Amino acid sequence: MSQTTPSIKDIMEEYARQRDLNKLELKERRLALYEQLPKLAEIDLQMSQIGAEISKSILKKPKNIEVMMMELKATLDRLKSDRATLLLNNGINPNVLEINYKCSKCKDTGFLENNARCTCFTQKLIHRAYGMSNIQKQLEVQNFEHFDLNVFSSSLGPKES
């Protein structure tokens, strides 16, 4: 087992905790908005019911599924528009009902859509490696902010042949 394996596992658990926190924060924002705007709760309920209706329609496979799907999509689009209008009329950014990710590139998973590591994951690995090597404390003092040119002589040394 490599030395970084526990760190990778820890980092993946950290991402999972962050995603859970993101979901909890969204739920709390949503509930607060539902108290402030009961109509928003009604719209969201209708939108979720339409999602269930779409699923039922697909499973039943009626002959007129295309017409039914178009009608449900039109209703869903109208509800989305009503929802956005309600929020904007009350001075609320519609994005408030979206999950806020710490890293928007990987959506707090550590990996991009092409399964490559995200830069935030690499940065977490570097931070862990610094912590394991105790280099972090040295970098706090030994860096360019503390660099002093005055410790060097301003005169040129003898030429070497």
Coordinates of C-alpha atoms in Angstrom, one line a residue, residues 3-161:
Q3 CA 1.9 6.1 1.5
T4 CA -0.7 8.3 -0.3
T5 CA -3.5 5.7 -0.3
P6 CA -4.8 6.8 3.2
S7 CA -4.6 10.4 2.0
I8 CA -6.6 9.6 -1.2
K9 CA -9.2 7.8 0.9
D10 CA -9.3 10.7 3.3
I11 CA -9.7 13.2 0.4
M12 CA -12.5 11.2 -1.1
E13 CA -14.3 11.1 2.3
E14 CA -13.8 14.9 2.5
Y15 CA -15.4 15.3 -0.9
A16 CA -18.3 13.1 0.2
R17 CA -18.8 15.2 3.4
Q18 CA -18.7 18.4 1.2
R19 CA -21.3 17.1 -1.1
D20 CA -23.5 16.1 1.9
L21 CA -23.0 19.6 3.3
N22 CA -23.9 21.2 -0.1
K23 CA -27.2 19.2 -0.2
L24 CA -28.0 20.1 3.4
E25 CA -27.4 23.8 2.7
L26 CA -29.6 23.6 -0.4
K27 CA -32.4 21.9 1.6
E28 CA -32.2 24.6 4.3
R29 CA -32.3 27.4 1.7
R30 CA -35.3 25.8 0.0
L31 CA -37.2 25.3 3.3
A32 CA -36.5 29.0 4.2
L33 CA -37.8 30.1 0.8
Y34 CA -40.9 27.9 1.2
E35 CA -41.8 29.6 4.4
Q36 CA -41.2 33.0 2.8
L37 CA -43.0 32.1 -0.5
P38 CA -45.6 29.3 -0.1
K39 CA -46.4 29.5 -3.8
L40 CA -42.9 28.3 -4.5
A41 CA -43.5 25.1 -2.5
E42 CA -46.7 24.6 -4.6
I43 CA -44.8 25.1 -7.9
D44 CA -42.0 22.7 -6.8
L45 CA -44.5 20.1 -5.8
Q46 CA -46.3 20.3 -9.1
M47 CA -42.9 20.0 -10.9
S48 CA -42.1 16.9 -9.0
Q49 CA -45.5 15.4 -9.8
I50 CA -44.9 16.1 -13.5
G51 CA -41.6 14.2 -13.2
A52 CA -43.6 11.2 -11.8
E53 CA -46.2 11.5 -14.5
I54 CA -43.4 11.4 -17.2
S55 CA -42.0 8.3 -15.6
K56 CA -45.5 6.6 -15.5
S57 CA -46.1 7.6 -19.1
I58 CA -42.9 6.0 -20.3
L59 CA -43.7 2.8 -18.3
K60 CA -47.2 2.5 -19.7
K61 CA -46.1 3.2 -23.2
P62 CA -49.5 4.4 -24.5
K63 CA -50.1 5.0 -28.2
N64 CA -50.2 8.8 -27.7
I65 CA -47.0 9.0 -25.5
E66 CA -45.5 11.6 -27.8
V67 CA -48.5 14.0 -27.4
M68 CA -48.6 13.3 -23.6
M69 CA -44.9 14.0 -23.3
M70 CA -45.2 17.2 -25.2
E71 CA -48.0 18.4 -23.0
L72 CA -46.1 17.4 -19.8
K73 CA -43.0 19.2 -21.1
A74 CA -45.0 22.3 -21.9
T75 CA -46.5 22.3 -18.4
L76 CA -43.1 21.8 -16.8
D77 CA -41.7 24.7 -18.9
R78 CA -44.5 26.9 -17.7
L79 CA -43.9 26.0 -14.1
K80 CA -40.2 26.6 -14.4
S81 CA -41.0 30.0 -15.9
D82 CA -43.5 30.8 -13.1
R83 CA -40.9 29.7 -10.5
A84 CA -38.2 32.0 -12.0
T85 CA -40.7 34.9 -12.2
L86 CA -41.8 34.4 -8.6
L87 CA -38.2 34.4 -7.4
L88 CA -37.2 37.5 -9.5
N89 CA -40.3 39.4 -8.4
N90 CA -39.2 38.9 -4.8
G91 CA -35.6 39.9 -5.5
I92 CA -34.3 36.4 -5.2
N93 CA -31.7 35.1 -7.5
P94 CA -33.0 31.9 -9.1
N95 CA -29.6 30.2 -8.6
V96 CA -30.4 30.1 -4.9
L97 CA -32.2 26.9 -5.5
E98 CA -29.1 25.3 -7.1
I99 CA -26.3 23.4 -5.2
N100 CA -23.4 25.6 -4.4
Y101 CA -20.2 23.7 -5.1
K102 CA -16.9 24.5 -3.5
C103 CA -15.3 23.5 -6.9
S104 CA -17.6 24.1 -9.8
K105 CA -15.3 22.2 -12.2
C106 CA -15.7 18.8 -10.6
K107 CA -18.8 19.5 -8.5
D108 CA -16.9 18.4 -5.4
T109 CA -16.2 15.0 -6.6
G110 CA -12.4 15.4 -7.3
F111 CA -12.8 14.3 -10.9
L112 CA -13.8 15.9 -14.1
E113 CA -16.4 14.5 -16.6
N114 CA -13.5 12.9 -18.6
N115 CA -12.5 11.1 -15.3
A116 CA -9.3 13.1 -15.1
R117 CA -8.3 14.4 -11.6
C118 CA -9.5 18.0 -10.9
T119 CA -7.0 20.6 -10.0
C120 CA -8.6 20.9 -6.6
F121 CA -7.9 17.2 -6.0
T122 CA -4.3 17.6 -7.0
Q123 CA -4.0 20.6 -4.7
K124 CA -5.4 18.6 -1.8
L125 CA -2.8 15.9 -2.4
I126 CA 0.0 18.5 -2.5
H127 CA -1.3 20.0 0.8
R128 CA -1.4 16.5 2.4
A129 CA 2.1 15.8 1.2
Y130 CA 3.3 19.1 2.6
G131 CA 1.7 18.2 5.9
M132 CA 3.3 14.8 6.0
S133 CA 6.8 16.2 5.2
N134 CA 6.6 19.1 7.6
I135 CA 7.6 21.3 4.7
Q136 CA 4.6 23.6 5.3
K137 CA 6.2 25.2 8.4
Q138 CA 9.5 25.8 6.5
L139 CA 7.6 27.4 3.6
E140 CA 6.0 29.9 6.0
V141 CA 9.4 31.3 6.7
Q142 CA 11.5 30.3 3.8
N143 CA 9.8 32.0 0.9
F144 CA 10.1 35.1 -1.4
E145 CA 8.4 37.3 1.1
H146 CA 11.3 36.9 3.4
F147 CA 14.0 37.0 0.7
D148 CA 16.7 39.6 1.5
L149 CA 19.1 40.7 -1.2
N150 CA 21.2 42.5 1.4
V151 CA 22.8 39.3 2.5
F152 CA 24.5 39.1 -0.8
S153 CA 27.6 41.2 -1.7
S154 CA 27.1 43.8 -4.3
S155 CA 30.7 43.5 -5.6
L156 CA 31.6 41.0 -8.2
G157 CA 33.9 38.2 -7.3
P158 CA 37.2 37.4 -9.0
K159 CA 37.0 36.0 -12.5
E160 CA 37.7 32.4 -12.8
S161 CA 39.9 31.1 -15.6

